[in-house]
Amino acid sequence: MNYRFLIENNWTLNCLNIHLSVETACVFTAPTFSALASWATYLLTKEVKGTGAGLTAAALLAMVPSYISRSVADSYDNEAGAILALIFTFYLYIKVQST
């Protein structure tokens, strides 16, 4: 499948006058996954300990140097998405167990 064609010829983005290239999509993928991972960490820790602990855990994840090195704007790799999937899977597991 030609992903370049799908990204650059997206009708919705073109209607909004947003011209997106593959390189731009790759640059913003890791930071987007990083922000979502902080949100998932907040949800996971809030479910286990409480709101204050959730905020603290999300802030600590945002400051961990090894995670920052895997989620910078030029690092197009699978690690940022994998960490998000791992944390969100743990959250869903805890949520199912508590209901």
CSV table of C-alpha atoms in Angstrom, one decimal:
chain,number,residue,atom,x,y,z
A,1,MET,CA,0.0,0.0,0.0
A,2,ASN,CA,1.3,3.4,-0.9
A,3,TYR,CA,1.2,5.4,2.4
A,4,ARG,CA,2.6,8.5,0.8
A,5,PHE,CA,-0.5,8.7,-1.4
A,6,LEU,CA,-2.8,8.2,1.5
A,7,ILE,CA,-1.2,10.9,3.7
A,8,GLU,CA,-0.6,13.5,1.0
A,9,ASN,CA,-3.9,13.1,-0.7
A,10,ASN,CA,-6.1,13.0,2.3
A,11,TRP,CA,-9.4,14.7,1.5
A,12,THR,CA,-10.2,15.9,5.0
A,13,LEU,CA,-6.8,17.5,5.5
A,14,ASN,CA,-6.9,19.1,2.1
A,15,CYS,CA,-10.3,20.6,2.9
A,16,LEU,CA,-8.9,22.1,6.1
A,17,ASN,CA,-5.9,23.5,4.1
A,18,ILE,CA,-3.5,21.3,6.0
A,19,HIS,CA,-0.8,20.0,3.7
A,20,LEU,CA,0.8,17.0,5.4
A,21,SER,CA,3.9,15.1,4.0
A,22,VAL,CA,5.2,11.8,5.1
A,23,GLU,CA,8.2,13.5,6.8
A,24,THR,CA,5.9,15.7,8.8
A,25,ALA,CA,3.8,12.8,9.9
A,26,CYS,CA,6.9,10.9,11.0
A,27,VAL,CA,8.1,13.9,13.0
A,28,PHE,CA,4.9,14.3,15.0
A,29,THR,CA,4.2,10.6,15.6
A,30,ALA,CA,6.5,10.1,18.5
A,31,PRO,CA,5.6,13.3,20.5
A,32,THR,CA,1.9,12.4,20.0
A,33,PHE,CA,2.4,8.9,21.3
A,34,SER,CA,4.4,10.4,24.2
A,35,ALA,CA,1.6,12.8,25.2
A,36,LEU,CA,-1.0,9.9,25.0
A,37,ALA,CA,1.3,7.8,27.1
A,38,SER,CA,1.4,10.4,29.8
A,39,TRP,CA,-2.4,10.5,29.7
A,40,ALA,CA,-2.6,6.7,29.9
A,41,THR,CA,-0.1,6.7,32.9
A,42,TYR,CA,-2.4,9.2,34.6
A,43,LEU,CA,-5.4,7.0,34.1
A,44,LEU,CA,-3.6,3.8,35.2
A,45,THR,CA,-2.2,5.4,38.4
A,46,LYS,CA,-5.5,7.2,39.2
A,47,GLU,CA,-7.3,3.8,39.0
A,48,VAL,CA,-4.8,2.2,41.4
A,49,LYS,CA,-3.9,5.0,43.9
A,50,GLY,CA,-5.8,8.3,43.2
A,51,THR,CA,-5.8,11.5,41.3
A,52,GLY,CA,-2.7,13.0,43.0
A,53,ALA,CA,-0.7,9.9,42.4
A,54,GLY,CA,-1.8,9.9,38.8
A,55,LEU,CA,-0.7,13.4,38.2
A,56,THR,CA,2.6,12.7,39.8
A,57,ALA,CA,3.2,9.5,37.7
A,58,ALA,CA,2.3,11.3,34.5
A,59,ALA,CA,4.7,14.2,35.4
A,60,LEU,CA,7.5,11.7,36.2
A,61,LEU,CA,7.0,9.8,32.9
A,62,ALA,CA,7.3,13.2,31.1
A,63,MET,CA,10.7,13.8,32.8
A,64,VAL,CA,12.3,10.4,32.5
A,65,PRO,CA,15.4,10.9,30.3
A,66,SER,CA,15.3,7.5,28.7
A,67,TYR,CA,11.7,8.1,27.6
A,68,ILE,CA,12.4,11.6,26.3
A,69,SER,CA,15.2,10.1,24.1
A,70,ARG,CA,12.6,7.7,22.6
A,71,SER,CA,9.9,10.3,22.0
A,72,VAL,CA,11.7,13.3,20.5
A,73,ALA,CA,10.3,14.8,17.3
A,74,ASP,CA,13.0,13.3,15.0
A,75,SER,CA,12.8,9.8,16.4
A,76,TYR,CA,10.4,7.9,14.2
A,77,ASP,CA,10.5,4.5,15.8
A,78,ASN,CA,8.1,1.9,17.3
A,79,GLU,CA,9.1,2.4,20.9
A,80,ALA,CA,6.9,5.4,21.7
A,81,GLY,CA,3.9,3.6,20.4
A,82,ALA,CA,4.8,0.3,22.1
A,83,ILE,CA,5.2,2.1,25.5
A,84,LEU,CA,1.8,3.7,25.0
A,85,ALA,CA,0.2,0.4,24.1
A,86,LEU,CA,1.8,-1.3,27.1
A,87,ILE,CA,0.6,1.3,29.6
A,88,PHE,CA,-2.9,1.5,28.2
A,89,THR,CA,-3.1,-2.3,28.2
A,90,PHE,CA,-2.2,-2.4,31.9
A,91,TYR,CA,-4.9,0.3,32.5
A,92,LEU,CA,-7.6,-1.7,30.7
A,93,TYR,CA,-6.6,-4.8,32.6
A,94,ILE,CA,-6.9,-3.1,35.9
A,95,LYS,CA,-10.2,-1.5,34.8
A,96,VAL,CA,-11.6,-4.9,33.8
A,97,GLN,CA,-10.5,-6.5,37.1
A,98,SER,CA,-12.1,-3.7,39.2
A,99,THR,CA,-15.5,-4.0,37.6
